[in-house]
């Protein structure tokens, strides 16, 4: 089971964590691995999980990628969540 980390935007209840203040991400535009434009409007309304990695990182990056793979497996049938890795 993965731990849940929040700052001041949630409280823990008997039913789990409840978000008390949602933060918003400004509009963004990126170029993906296939040189195709990727914009925030393409994932509007979804829960976004961003992962920042270096492709030649021998430190924490492989562990982060492994953990994100576990998150991906857990939520693979949930179309309301999108994982975005930036490098």
PDB file of N, CA, C and O in Angstrom:
ATOM      1  N   UNK A   1       0.840  -1.178   0.000  1.00  0.00           N
ATOM      2  CA  UNK A   1       0.000   0.000   0.000  1.00  0.00           C
ATOM      3  C   UNK A   1       0.881   1.236   0.000  1.00  0.00           C
ATOM      4  O   UNK A   1       1.816   1.339   0.783  1.00  0.00           O
ATOM      5  N   UNK A   2       0.570   2.178  -0.911  1.00  0.00           N
ATOM      6  CA  UNK A   2       1.346   3.398  -1.023  1.00  0.00           C
ATOM      7  C   UNK A   2       0.888   4.405   0.029  1.00  0.00           C
ATOM      8  O   UNK A   2      -0.294   4.539   0.297  1.00  0.00           O
ATOM      9  N   UNK A   3       1.816   5.129   0.629  1.00  0.00           N
ATOM     10  CA  UNK A   3       1.427   6.157   1.597  1.00  0.00           C
ATOM     11  C   UNK A   3       0.767   7.341   0.897  1.00  0.00           C
ATOM     12  O   UNK A   3       0.970   7.561  -0.295  1.00  0.00           O
ATOM     13  N   UNK A   4      -0.035   8.098   1.631  1.00  0.00           N
ATOM     14  CA  UNK A   4      -0.696   9.281   1.110  1.00  0.00           C
ATOM     15  C   UNK A   4      -0.044  10.496   1.753  1.00  0.00           C
ATOM     16  O   UNK A   4       0.070  10.563   2.974  1.00  0.00           O
ATOM     17  N   UNK A   5       0.406  11.443   0.932  1.00  0.00           N
ATOM     18  CA  UNK A   5       1.035  12.657   1.435  1.00  0.00           C
ATOM     19  C   UNK A   5       0.249  13.868   0.958  1.00  0.00           C
ATOM     20  O   UNK A   5      -0.032  14.003  -0.220  1.00  0.00           O
ATOM     21  N   UNK A   6      -0.116  14.707   1.873  1.00  0.00           N
ATOM     22  CA  UNK A   6      -0.780  15.965   1.544  1.00  0.00           C
ATOM     23  C   UNK A   6      -0.201  17.044   2.446  1.00  0.00           C
ATOM     24  O   UNK A   6       0.271  16.760   3.536  1.00  0.00           O
ATOM     25  N   UNK A   7      -0.293  18.267   2.027  1.00  0.00           N
ATOM     26  CA  UNK A   7       0.146  19.374   2.883  1.00  0.00           C
ATOM     27  C   UNK A   7      -1.065  19.845   3.671  1.00  0.00           C
ATOM     28  O   UNK A   7      -1.553  19.132   4.531  1.00  0.00           O
ATOM     29  N   UNK A   8      -1.589  20.982   3.348  1.00  0.00           N
ATOM     30  CA  UNK A   8      -2.718  21.536   4.104  1.00  0.00           C
ATOM     31  C   UNK A   8      -4.023  21.447   3.343  1.00  0.00           C
ATOM     32  O   UNK A   8      -5.006  22.052   3.743  1.00  0.00           O
ATOM     33  N   UNK A   9      -4.038  20.715   2.244  1.00  0.00           N
ATOM     34  CA  UNK A   9      -5.234  20.708   1.402  1.00  0.00           C
ATOM     35  C   UNK A   9      -6.150  19.516   1.637  1.00  0.00           C
ATOM     36  O   UNK A   9      -7.029  19.252   0.851  1.00  0.00           O
ATOM     37  N   UNK A  10      -5.957  18.770   2.720  1.00  0.00           N
ATOM     38  CA  UNK A  10      -6.827  17.630   2.983  1.00  0.00           C
ATOM     39  C   UNK A  10      -6.826  17.292   4.468  1.00  0.00           C
ATOM     40  O   UNK A  10      -5.949  17.708   5.216  1.00  0.00           O
ATOM     41  N   UNK A  11      -7.843  16.532   4.830  1.00  0.00           N
ATOM     42  CA  UNK A  11      -7.922  16.031   6.197  1.00  0.00           C
ATOM     43  C   UNK A  11      -8.191  14.528   6.135  1.00  0.00           C
ATOM     44  O   UNK A  11      -8.784  14.036   5.182  1.00  0.00           O
ATOM     45  N   UNK A  12      -7.726  13.812   7.140  1.00  0.00           N
ATOM     46  CA  UNK A  12      -7.975  12.380   7.186  1.00  0.00           C
ATOM     47  C   UNK A  12      -9.252  12.138   7.964  1.00  0.00           C
ATOM     48  O   UNK A  12      -9.424  12.622   9.082  1.00  0.00           O
ATOM     49  N   UNK A  13     -10.191  11.400   7.377  1.00  0.00           N
ATOM     50  CA  UNK A  13     -11.443  11.041   8.030  1.00  0.00           C
ATOM     51  C   UNK A  13     -11.498   9.525   8.153  1.00  0.00           C
ATOM     52  O   UNK A  13     -10.619   8.821   7.654  1.00  0.00           O
ATOM     53  N   UNK A  14     -12.528   9.023   8.780  1.00  0.00           N
ATOM     54  CA  UNK A  14     -12.670   7.569   8.895  1.00  0.00           C
ATOM     55  C   UNK A  14     -12.821   6.911   7.531  1.00  0.00           C
ATOM     56  O   UNK A  14     -12.429   5.767   7.338  1.00  0.00           O
ATOM     57  N   UNK A  15     -13.363   7.648   6.570  1.00  0.00           N
ATOM     58  CA  UNK A  15     -13.553   7.110   5.217  1.00  0.00           C
ATOM     59  C   UNK A  15     -12.312   7.270   4.347  1.00  0.00           C
ATOM     60  O   UNK A  15     -12.287   6.785   3.228  1.00  0.00           O
ATOM     61  N   UNK A  16     -11.290   7.944   4.851  1.00  0.00           N
ATOM     62  CA  UNK A  16     -10.083   8.185   4.065  1.00  0.00           C
ATOM     63  C   UNK A  16      -9.767   9.663   4.036  1.00  0.00           C
ATOM     64  O   UNK A  16     -10.223  10.419   4.883  1.00  0.00           O
ATOM     65  N   UNK A  17      -8.993  10.079   3.040  1.00  0.00           N
ATOM     66  CA  UNK A  17      -8.613  11.482   2.928  1.00  0.00           C
ATOM     67  C   UNK A  17      -9.672  12.259   2.166  1.00  0.00           C
ATOM     68  O   UNK A  17     -10.178  11.802   1.152  1.00  0.00           O
ATOM     69  N   UNK A  18      -9.989  13.448   2.652  1.00  0.00           N
ATOM     70  CA  UNK A  18     -10.945  14.327   1.997  1.00  0.00           C
ATOM     71  C   UNK A  18     -10.222  15.619   1.643  1.00  0.00           C
ATOM     72  O   UNK A  18      -9.613  16.254   2.515  1.00  0.00           O
ATOM     73  N   UNK A  19     -10.281  15.999   0.377  1.00  0.00           N
ATOM     74  CA  UNK A  19      -9.621  17.226  -0.065  1.00  0.00           C
ATOM     75  C   UNK A  19     -10.441  18.416   0.409  1.00  0.00           C
ATOM     76  O   UNK A  19     -11.645  18.481   0.201  1.00  0.00           O
ATOM     77  N   UNK A  20      -9.785  19.348   1.071  1.00  0.00           N
ATOM     78  CA  UNK A  20     -10.465  20.527   1.597  1.00  0.00           C
ATOM     79  C   UNK A  20     -10.207  21.766   0.765  1.00  0.00           C
ATOM     80  O   UNK A  20     -10.948  22.730   0.824  1.00  0.00           O
ATOM     81  N   UNK A  21      -9.149  21.769  -0.005  1.00  0.00           N
ATOM     82  CA  UNK A  21      -8.816  22.909  -0.847  1.00  0.00           C
ATOM     83  C   UNK A  21      -8.081  22.372  -2.068  1.00  0.00           C
ATOM     84  O   UNK A  21      -6.972  21.871  -1.970  1.00  0.00           O
ATOM     85  N   UNK A  22      -8.730  22.433  -3.213  1.00  0.00           N
ATOM     86  CA  UNK A  22      -8.116  21.913  -4.429  1.00  0.00           C
ATOM     87  C   UNK A  22      -7.213  22.971  -5.052  1.00  0.00           C
ATOM     88  O   UNK A  22      -7.587  24.133  -5.158  1.00  0.00           O
ATOM     89  N   UNK A  23      -6.037  22.587  -5.425  1.00  0.00           N
ATOM     90  CA  UNK A  23      -5.105  23.478  -6.102  1.00  0.00           C
ATOM     91  C   UNK A  23      -5.249  23.281  -7.604  1.00  0.00           C
ATOM     92  O   UNK A  23      -5.536  22.185  -8.072  1.00  0.00           O
ATOM     93  N   UNK A  24      -5.060  24.330  -8.353  1.00  0.00           N
ATOM     94  CA  UNK A  24      -5.178  24.214  -9.801  1.00  0.00           C
ATOM     95  C   UNK A  24      -3.812  24.394 -10.458  1.00  0.00           C
ATOM     96  O   UNK A  24      -2.956  25.115  -9.963  1.00  0.00           O
ATOM     97  N   UNK A  25      -3.645  23.730 -11.569  1.00  0.00           N
ATOM     98  CA  UNK A  25      -2.419  23.815 -12.361  1.00  0.00           C
ATOM     99  C   UNK A  25      -2.710  24.742 -13.535  1.00  0.00           C
ATOM    100  O   UNK A  25      -3.727  24.577 -14.215  1.00  0.00           O
ATOM    101  N   UNK A  26      -1.856  25.726 -13.793  1.00  0.00           N
ATOM    102  CA  UNK A  26      -2.097  26.615 -14.941  1.00  0.00           C
ATOM    103  C   UNK A  26      -2.074  25.835 -16.256  1.00  0.00           C
ATOM    104  O   UNK A  26      -1.515  24.740 -16.329  1.00  0.00           O
ATOM    105  N   UNK A  27      -2.680  26.407 -17.282  1.00  0.00           N
ATOM    106  CA  UNK A  27      -2.646  25.785 -18.603  1.00  0.00           C
ATOM    107  C   UNK A  27      -1.194  25.541 -19.008  1.00  0.00           C
ATOM    108  O   UNK A  27      -0.310  26.329 -18.682  1.00  0.00           O
ATOM    109  N   UNK A  28      -0.975  24.429 -19.708  1.00  0.00           N
ATOM    110  CA  UNK A  28       0.380  24.093 -20.133  1.00  0.00           C
ATOM    111  C   UNK A  28       0.371  23.521 -21.533  1.00  0.00           C
ATOM    112  O   UNK A  28      -0.654  23.054 -22.030  1.00  0.00           O
ATOM    113  N   UNK A  29       1.527  23.586 -22.176  1.00  0.00           N
ATOM    114  CA  UNK A  29       1.742  23.015 -23.505  1.00  0.00           C
ATOM    115  C   UNK A  29       3.124  22.370 -23.509  1.00  0.00           C
ATOM    116  O   UNK A  29       4.097  22.994 -23.093  1.00  0.00           O
ATOM    117  N   UNK A  30       3.179  21.125 -23.951  1.00  0.00           N
ATOM    118  CA  UNK A  30       4.440  20.396 -24.047  1.00  0.00           C
ATOM    119  C   UNK A  30       4.527  19.725 -25.409  1.00  0.00           C
ATOM    120  O   UNK A  30       3.538  19.578 -26.111  1.00  0.00           O
ATOM    121  N   UNK A  31       5.702  19.277 -25.747  1.00  0.00           N
ATOM    122  CA  UNK A  31       5.915  18.437 -26.920  1.00  0.00           C
ATOM    123  C   UNK A  31       6.206  17.041 -26.398  1.00  0.00           C
ATOM    124  O   UNK A  31       7.092  16.855 -25.564  1.00  0.00           O
ATOM    125  N   UNK A  32       5.456  16.032 -26.862  1.00  0.00           N
ATOM    126  CA  UNK A  32       5.654  14.681 -26.338  1.00  0.00           C
ATOM    127  C   UNK A  32       6.798  13.956 -27.037  1.00  0.00           C
ATOM    128  O   UNK A  32       7.483  14.521 -27.896  1.00  0.00           O
ATOM    129  N   UNK A  33       7.003  12.691 -26.666  1.00  0.00           N
ATOM    130  CA  UNK A  33       8.115  11.899 -27.183  1.00  0.00           C
ATOM    131  C   UNK A  33       8.024  11.659 -28.682  1.00  0.00           C
ATOM    132  O   UNK A  33       9.009  11.291 -29.316  1.00  0.00           O
ATOM    133  N   UNK A  34       6.840  11.890 -29.265  1.00  0.00           N
ATOM    134  CA  UNK A  34       6.663  11.720 -30.710  1.00  0.00           C
ATOM    135  C   UNK A  34       6.612  13.061 -31.432  1.00  0.00           C
ATOM    136  O   UNK A  34       6.139  13.137 -32.562  1.00  0.00           O
ATOM    137  N   UNK A  35       7.050  14.134 -30.755  1.00  0.00           N
ATOM    138  CA  UNK A  35       7.046  15.497 -31.297  1.00  0.00           C
ATOM    139  C   UNK A  35       5.635  16.005 -31.582  1.00  0.00           C
ATOM    140  O   UNK A  35       5.425  16.814 -32.489  1.00  0.00           O
ATOM    141  N   UNK A  36       4.670  15.546 -30.801  1.00  0.00           N
ATOM    142  CA  UNK A  36       3.273  15.955 -30.944  1.00  0.00           C
ATOM    143  C   UNK A  36       2.926  16.874 -29.780  1.00  0.00           C
ATOM    144  O   UNK A  36       3.330  16.640 -28.642  1.00  0.00           O
ATOM    145  N   UNK A  37       2.168  17.924 -30.067  1.00  0.00           N
ATOM    146  CA  UNK A  37       1.757  18.873 -29.055  1.00  0.00           C
ATOM    147  C   UNK A  37       0.848  18.200 -28.022  1.00  0.00           C
ATOM    148  O   UNK A  37      -0.088  17.479 -28.374  1.00  0.00           O
ATOM    149  N   UNK A  38       1.131  18.415 -26.748  1.00  0.00           N
ATOM    150  CA  UNK A  38       0.330  17.884 -25.639  1.00  0.00           C
ATOM    151  C   UNK A  38      -0.061  19.076 -24.775  1.00  0.00           C
ATOM    152  O   UNK A  38       0.802  19.793 -24.288  1.00  0.00           O
ATOM    153  N   UNK A  39      -1.368  19.313 -24.612  1.00  0.00           N
ATOM    154  CA  UNK A  39      -1.830  20.487 -23.878  1.00  0.00           C
ATOM    155  C   UNK A  39      -2.712  20.099 -22.701  1.00  0.00           C
ATOM    156  O   UNK A  39      -3.256  18.992 -22.647  1.00  0.00           O
ATOM    157  N   UNK A  40      -2.866  21.045 -21.795  1.00  0.00           N
ATOM    158  CA  UNK A  40      -3.702  20.811 -20.619  1.00  0.00           C
ATOM    159  C   UNK A  40      -5.152  20.529 -21.001  1.00  0.00           C
ATOM    160  O   UNK A  40      -5.839  19.790 -20.297  1.00  0.00           O
ATOM    161  N   UNK A  41      -5.613  21.073 -22.099  1.00  0.00           N
ATOM    162  CA  UNK A  41      -7.003  20.825 -22.498  1.00  0.00           C
ATOM    163  C   UNK A  41      -7.240  19.357 -22.852  1.00  0.00           C
ATOM    164  O   UNK A  41      -8.371  18.875 -22.775  1.00  0.00           O
ATOM    165  N   UNK A  42      -6.180  18.628 -23.191  1.00  0.00           N
ATOM    166  CA  UNK A  42      -6.317  17.205 -23.537  1.00  0.00           C
ATOM    167  C   UNK A  42      -6.604  16.345 -22.304  1.00  0.00           C
ATOM    168  O   UNK A  42      -7.073  15.217 -22.443  1.00  0.00           O
ATOM    169  N   UNK A  43      -6.313  16.868 -21.127  1.00  0.00           N
ATOM    170  CA  UNK A  43      -6.541  16.110 -19.891  1.00  0.00           C
ATOM    171  C   UNK A  43      -7.413  16.907 -18.910  1.00  0.00           C
ATOM    172  O   UNK A  43      -7.388  16.662 -17.706  1.00  0.00           O
ATOM    173  N   UNK A  44      -8.175  17.841 -19.453  1.00  0.00           N
ATOM    174  CA  UNK A  44      -9.043  18.674 -18.617  1.00  0.00           C
ATOM    175  C   UNK A  44     -10.040  17.801 -17.863  1.00  0.00           C
ATOM    176  O   UNK A  44     -10.566  16.827 -18.400  1.00  0.00           O
ATOM    177  N   UNK A  45     -10.269  18.131 -16.604  1.00  0.00           N
ATOM    178  CA  UNK A  45     -11.241  17.409 -15.797  1.00  0.00           C
ATOM    179  C   UNK A  45     -10.725  16.118 -15.196  1.00  0.00           C
ATOM    180  O   UNK A  45     -11.462  15.422 -14.508  1.00  0.00           O
ATOM    181  N   UNK A  46      -9.485  15.769 -15.459  1.00  0.00           N
ATOM    182  CA  UNK A  46      -8.909  14.536 -14.926  1.00  0.00           C
ATOM    183  C   UNK A  46      -7.977  14.842 -13.760  1.00  0.00           C
ATOM    184  O   UNK A  46      -7.450  15.954 -13.652  1.00  0.00           O
ATOM    185  N   UNK A  47      -7.766  13.867 -12.917  1.00  0.00           N
ATOM    186  CA  UNK A  47      -6.758  13.970 -11.874  1.00  0.00           C
ATOM    187  C   UNK A  47      -5.421  13.735 -12.545  1.00  0.00           C
ATOM    188  O   UNK A  47      -5.230  12.731 -13.230  1.00  0.00           O
ATOM    189  N   UNK A  48      -4.498  14.680 -12.373  1.00  0.00           N
ATOM    190  CA  UNK A  48      -3.204  14.590 -13.041  1.00  0.00           C
ATOM    191  C   UNK A  48      -2.109  14.295 -12.022  1.00  0.00           C
ATOM    192  O   UNK A  48      -1.996  14.970 -11.011  1.00  0.00           O
ATOM    193  N   UNK A  49      -1.300  13.279 -12.318  1.00  0.00           N
ATOM    194  CA  UNK A  49      -0.144  12.944 -11.487  1.00  0.00           C
ATOM    195  C   UNK A  49       1.088  13.223 -12.335  1.00  0.00           C
ATOM    196  O   UNK A  49       1.300  12.568 -13.355  1.00  0.00           O
ATOM    197  N   UNK A  50       1.864  14.232 -11.926  1.00  0.00           N
ATOM    198  CA  UNK A  50       3.069  14.605 -12.664  1.00  0.00           C
ATOM    199  C   UNK A  50       4.290  13.966 -12.021  1.00  0.00           C
ATOM    200  O   UNK A  50       4.415  13.925 -10.801  1.00  0.00           O
ATOM    201  N   UNK A  51       5.183  13.491 -12.863  1.00  0.00           N
ATOM    202  CA  UNK A  51       6.424  12.866 -12.433  1.00  0.00           C
ATOM    203  C   UNK A  51       7.545  13.561 -13.203  1.00  0.00           C
ATOM    204  O   UNK A  51       7.517  13.608 -14.430  1.00  0.00           O
ATOM    205  N   UNK A  52       8.501  14.128 -12.483  1.00  0.00           N
ATOM    206  CA  UNK A  52       9.631  14.806 -13.107  1.00  0.00           C
ATOM    207  C   UNK A  52      10.864  13.915 -12.962  1.00  0.00           C
ATOM    208  O   UNK A  52      11.274  13.605 -11.848  1.00  0.00           O
ATOM    209  N   UNK A  53      11.437  13.488 -14.098  1.00  0.00           N
ATOM    210  CA  UNK A  53      12.597  12.591 -14.062  1.00  0.00           C
ATOM    211  C   UNK A  53      13.647  13.036 -15.076  1.00  0.00           C
ATOM    212  O   UNK A  53      13.347  13.771 -16.009  1.00  0.00           O
ATOM    213  N   UNK A  54      14.849  12.566 -14.870  1.00  0.00           N
ATOM    214  CA  UNK A  54      15.925  12.730 -15.840  1.00  0.00           C
ATOM    215  C   UNK A  54      16.147  11.358 -16.473  1.00  0.00           C
ATOM    216  O   UNK A  54      16.213  10.345 -15.775  1.00  0.00           O
ATOM    217  N   UNK A  55      16.279  11.296 -17.788  1.00  0.00           N
ATOM    218  CA  UNK A  55      16.421  10.008 -18.461  1.00  0.00           C
ATOM    219  C   UNK A  55      17.738   9.321 -18.135  1.00  0.00           C
ATOM    220  O   UNK A  55      17.850   8.111 -18.252  1.00  0.00           O
ATOM    221  N   UNK A  56      18.731  10.065 -17.706  1.00  0.00           N
ATOM    222  CA  UNK A  56      20.023   9.474 -17.355  1.00  0.00           C
ATOM    223  C   UNK A  56      20.306   9.600 -15.854  1.00  0.00           C
ATOM    224  O   UNK A  56      21.439   9.728 -15.435  1.00  0.00           O
ATOM    225  N   UNK A  57      19.268   9.548 -15.069  1.00  0.00           N
ATOM    226  CA  UNK A  57      19.392   9.694 -13.616  1.00  0.00           C
ATOM    227  C   UNK A  57      19.627   8.324 -12.984  1.00  0.00           C
ATOM    228  O   UNK A  57      18.826   7.416 -13.147  1.00  0.00           O
ATOM    229  N   UNK A  58      20.714   8.188 -12.272  1.00  0.00           N
ATOM    230  CA  UNK A  58      20.997   6.925 -11.597  1.00  0.00           C
ATOM    231  C   UNK A  58      20.620   6.953 -10.137  1.00  0.00           C
ATOM    232  O   UNK A  58      20.728   5.956  -9.438  1.00  0.00           O
ATOM    233  N   UNK A  59      20.149   8.097  -9.650  1.00  0.00           N
ATOM    234  CA  UNK A  59      19.810   8.247  -8.239  1.00  0.00           C
ATOM    235  C   UNK A  59      18.388   7.814  -7.937  1.00  0.00           C
ATOM    236  O   UNK A  59      18.018   6.657  -8.066  1.00  0.00           O
ATOM    237  N   UNK A  60      17.552   8.778  -7.606  1.00  0.00           N
ATOM    238  CA  UNK A  60      16.183   8.521  -7.164  1.00  0.00           C
ATOM    239  C   UNK A  60      15.232   8.213  -8.326  1.00  0.00           C
ATOM    240  O   UNK A  60      14.180   7.602  -8.131  1.00  0.00           O
ATOM    241  N   UNK A  61      15.580   8.594  -9.552  1.00  0.00           N
ATOM    242  CA  UNK A  61      14.662   8.451 -10.693  1.00  0.00           C
ATOM    243  C   UNK A  61      14.173   7.020 -10.931  1.00  0.00           C
ATOM    244  O   UNK A  61      12.985   6.813 -11.146  1.00  0.00           O
ATOM    245  N   UNK A  62      15.052   6.000 -10.908  1.00  0.00           N
ATOM    246  CA  UNK A  62      14.547   4.639 -11.116  1.00  0.00           C
ATOM    247  C   UNK A  62      13.527   4.222 -10.041  1.00  0.00           C
ATOM    248  O   UNK A  62      12.526   3.577 -10.352  1.00  0.00           O
ATOM    249  N   UNK A  63      13.761   4.624  -8.806  1.00  0.00           N
ATOM    250  CA  UNK A  63      12.815   4.301  -7.734  1.00  0.00           C
ATOM    251  C   UNK A  63      11.485   5.030  -7.956  1.00  0.00           C
ATOM    252  O   UNK A  63      10.412   4.457  -7.770  1.00  0.00           O
ATOM    253  N   UNK A  64      11.552   6.295  -8.375  1.00  0.00           N
ATOM    254  CA  UNK A  64      10.329   7.044  -8.668  1.00  0.00           C
ATOM    255  C   UNK A  64       9.555   6.383  -9.805  1.00  0.00           C
ATOM    256  O   UNK A  64       8.333   6.260  -9.751  1.00  0.00           O
ATOM    257  N   UNK A  65      10.270   5.955 -10.832  1.00  0.00           N
ATOM    258  CA  UNK A  65       9.623   5.299 -11.973  1.00  0.00           C
ATOM    259  C   UNK A  65       8.969   3.989 -11.546  1.00  0.00           C
ATOM    260  O   UNK A  65       7.847   3.682 -11.958  1.00  0.00           O
ATOM    261  N   UNK A  66       9.656   3.198 -10.715  1.00  0.00           N
ATOM    262  CA  UNK A  66       9.056   1.959 -10.203  1.00  0.00           C
ATOM    263  C   UNK A  66       7.791   2.240  -9.420  1.00  0.00           C
ATOM    264  O   UNK A  66       6.780   1.545  -9.571  1.00  0.00           O
ATOM    265  N   UNK A  67       7.830   3.246  -8.561  1.00  0.00           N
ATOM    266  CA  UNK A  67       6.646   3.574  -7.768  1.00  0.00           C
ATOM    267  C   UNK A  67       5.515   4.084  -8.646  1.00  0.00           C
ATOM    268  O   UNK A  67       4.347   3.750  -8.419  1.00  0.00           O
ATOM    269  N   UNK A  68       5.840   4.858  -9.670  1.00  0.00           N
ATOM    270  CA  UNK A  68       4.803   5.340 -10.575  1.00  0.00           C
ATOM    271  C   UNK A  68       4.207   4.190 -11.379  1.00  0.00           C
ATOM    272  O   UNK A  68       3.013   4.202 -11.693  1.00  0.00           O
ATOM    273  N   UNK A  69       5.004   3.187 -11.683  1.00  0.00           N
ATOM    274  CA  UNK A  69       4.489   1.998 -12.364  1.00  0.00           C
ATOM    275  C   UNK A  69       3.449   1.295 -11.492  1.00  0.00           C
ATOM    276  O   UNK A  69       2.414   0.832 -11.979  1.00  0.00           O
ATOM    277  N   UNK A  70       3.693   1.242 -10.201  1.00  0.00           N
ATOM    278  CA  UNK A  70       2.727   0.653  -9.264  1.00  0.00           C
ATOM    279  C   UNK A  70       1.433   1.463  -9.241  1.00  0.00           C
ATOM    280  O   UNK A  70       0.339   0.906  -9.232  1.00  0.00           O
ATOM    281  N   UNK A  71       1.557   2.782  -9.263  1.00  0.00           N
ATOM    282  CA  UNK A  71       0.379   3.654  -9.296  1.00  0.00           C
ATOM    283  C   UNK A  71      -0.393   3.414 -10.595  1.00  0.00           C
ATOM    284  O   UNK A  71      -1.623   3.291 -10.607  1.00  0.00           O
ATOM    285  N   UNK A  72       0.339   3.328 -11.709  1.00  0.00           N
ATOM    286  CA  UNK A  72      -0.290   3.079 -13.014  1.00  0.00           C
ATOM    287  C   UNK A  72      -1.060   1.764 -13.020  1.00  0.00           C
ATOM    288  O   UNK A  72      -2.187   1.701 -13.516  1.00  0.00           O
ATOM    289  N   UNK A  73      -0.475   0.722 -12.490  1.00  0.00           N
ATOM    290  CA  UNK A  73      -1.151  -0.587 -12.424  1.00  0.00           C
ATOM    291  C   UNK A  73      -2.432  -0.505 -11.595  1.00  0.00           C
ATOM    292  O   UNK A  73      -3.459  -1.040 -11.972  1.00  0.00           O
ATOM    293  N   UNK A  74      -2.357   0.175 -10.465  1.00  0.00           N
ATOM    294  CA  UNK A  74      -3.501   0.274  -9.566  1.00  0.00           C
ATOM    295  C   UNK A  74      -4.668   1.010 -10.230  1.00  0.00           C
ATOM    296  O   UNK A  74      -5.822   0.626 -10.074  1.00  0.00           O
ATOM    297  N   UNK A  75      -4.367   2.071 -10.982  1.00  0.00           N
ATOM    298  CA  UNK A  75      -5.415   2.905 -11.565  1.00  0.00           C
ATOM    299  C   UNK A  75      -5.624   2.662 -13.060  1.00  0.00           C
ATOM    300  O   UNK A  75      -6.289   3.460 -13.717  1.00  0.00           O
ATOM    301  N   UNK A  76      -5.109   1.578 -13.606  1.00  0.00           N
ATOM    302  CA  UNK A  76      -5.158   1.408 -15.063  1.00  0.00           C
ATOM    303  C   UNK A  76      -6.565   1.347 -15.635  1.00  0.00           C
ATOM    304  O   UNK A  76      -6.772   1.692 -16.780  1.00  0.00           O
ATOM    305  N   UNK A  77      -7.560   0.970 -14.866  1.00  0.00           N
ATOM    306  CA  UNK A  77      -8.928   0.937 -15.370  1.00  0.00           C
ATOM    307  C   UNK A  77      -9.702   2.214 -15.094  1.00  0.00           C
ATOM    308  O   UNK A  77     -10.874   2.322 -15.445  1.00  0.00           O
ATOM    309  N   UNK A  78      -9.058   3.215 -14.505  1.00  0.00           N
ATOM    310  CA  UNK A  78      -9.720   4.464 -14.112  1.00  0.00           C
ATOM    311  C   UNK A  78      -9.346   5.566 -15.103  1.00  0.00           C
ATOM    312  O   UNK A  78      -8.258   6.125 -15.047  1.00  0.00           O
ATOM    313  N   UNK A  79     -10.261   5.893 -15.995  1.00  0.00           N
ATOM    314  CA  UNK A  79      -9.971   6.889 -17.032  1.00  0.00           C
ATOM    315  C   UNK A  79      -9.989   8.315 -16.499  1.00  0.00           C
ATOM    316  O   UNK A  79      -9.678   9.250 -17.247  1.00  0.00           O
ATOM    317  N   UNK A  80     -10.327   8.500 -15.233  1.00  0.00           N
ATOM    318  CA  UNK A  80     -10.361   9.857 -14.678  1.00  0.00           C
ATOM    319  C   UNK A  80      -8.990  10.296 -14.164  1.00  0.00           C
ATOM    320  O   UNK A  80      -8.812  11.430 -13.740  1.00  0.00           O
ATOM    321  N   UNK A  81      -7.995   9.392 -14.212  1.00  0.00           N
ATOM    322  CA  UNK A  81      -6.659   9.690 -13.722  1.00  0.00           C
ATOM    323  C   UNK A  81      -5.664   9.546 -14.865  1.00  0.00           C
ATOM    324  O   UNK A  81      -5.708   8.581 -15.628  1.00  0.00           O
ATOM    325  N   UNK A  82      -4.769  10.522 -14.992  1.00  0.00           N
ATOM    326  CA  UNK A  82      -3.761  10.470 -16.037  1.00  0.00           C
ATOM    327  C   UNK A  82      -2.383  10.701 -15.397  1.00  0.00           C
ATOM    328  O   UNK A  82      -2.238  11.555 -14.538  1.00  0.00           O
ATOM    329  N   UNK A  83      -1.420   9.905 -15.801  1.00  0.00           N
ATOM    330  CA  UNK A  83      -0.043  10.034 -15.317  1.00  0.00           C
ATOM    331  C   UNK A  83       0.780  10.720 -16.391  1.00  0.00           C
ATOM    332  O   UNK A  83       0.740  10.322 -17.562  1.00  0.00           O
ATOM    333  N   UNK A  84       1.536  11.749 -16.000  1.00  0.00           N
ATOM    334  CA  UNK A  84       2.310  12.535 -16.956  1.00  0.00           C
ATOM    335  C   UNK A  84       3.750  12.600 -16.455  1.00  0.00           C
ATOM    336  O   UNK A  84       3.996  13.130 -15.376  1.00  0.00           O
ATOM    337  N   UNK A  85       4.675  12.035 -17.221  1.00  0.00           N
ATOM    338  CA  UNK A  85       6.089  12.097 -16.863  1.00  0.00           C
ATOM    339  C   UNK A  85       6.773  13.156 -17.698  1.00  0.00           C
ATOM    340  O   UNK A  85       6.626  13.185 -18.923  1.00  0.00           O
ATOM    341  N   UNK A  86       7.527  14.021 -17.034  1.00  0.00           N
ATOM    342  CA  UNK A  86       8.241  15.103 -17.715  1.00  0.00           C
ATOM    343  C   UNK A  86       9.742  14.896 -17.531  1.00  0.00           C
ATOM    344  O   UNK A  86      10.193  14.550 -16.450  1.00  0.00           O
ATOM    345  N   UNK A  87      10.483  15.103 -18.592  1.00  0.00           N
ATOM    346  CA  UNK A  87      11.920  14.985 -18.529  1.00  0.00           C
ATOM    347  C   UNK A  87      12.584  16.102 -19.297  1.00  0.00           C
ATOM    348  O   UNK A  87      11.967  16.724 -20.122  1.00  0.00           O
TER     349      UNK A  87
END
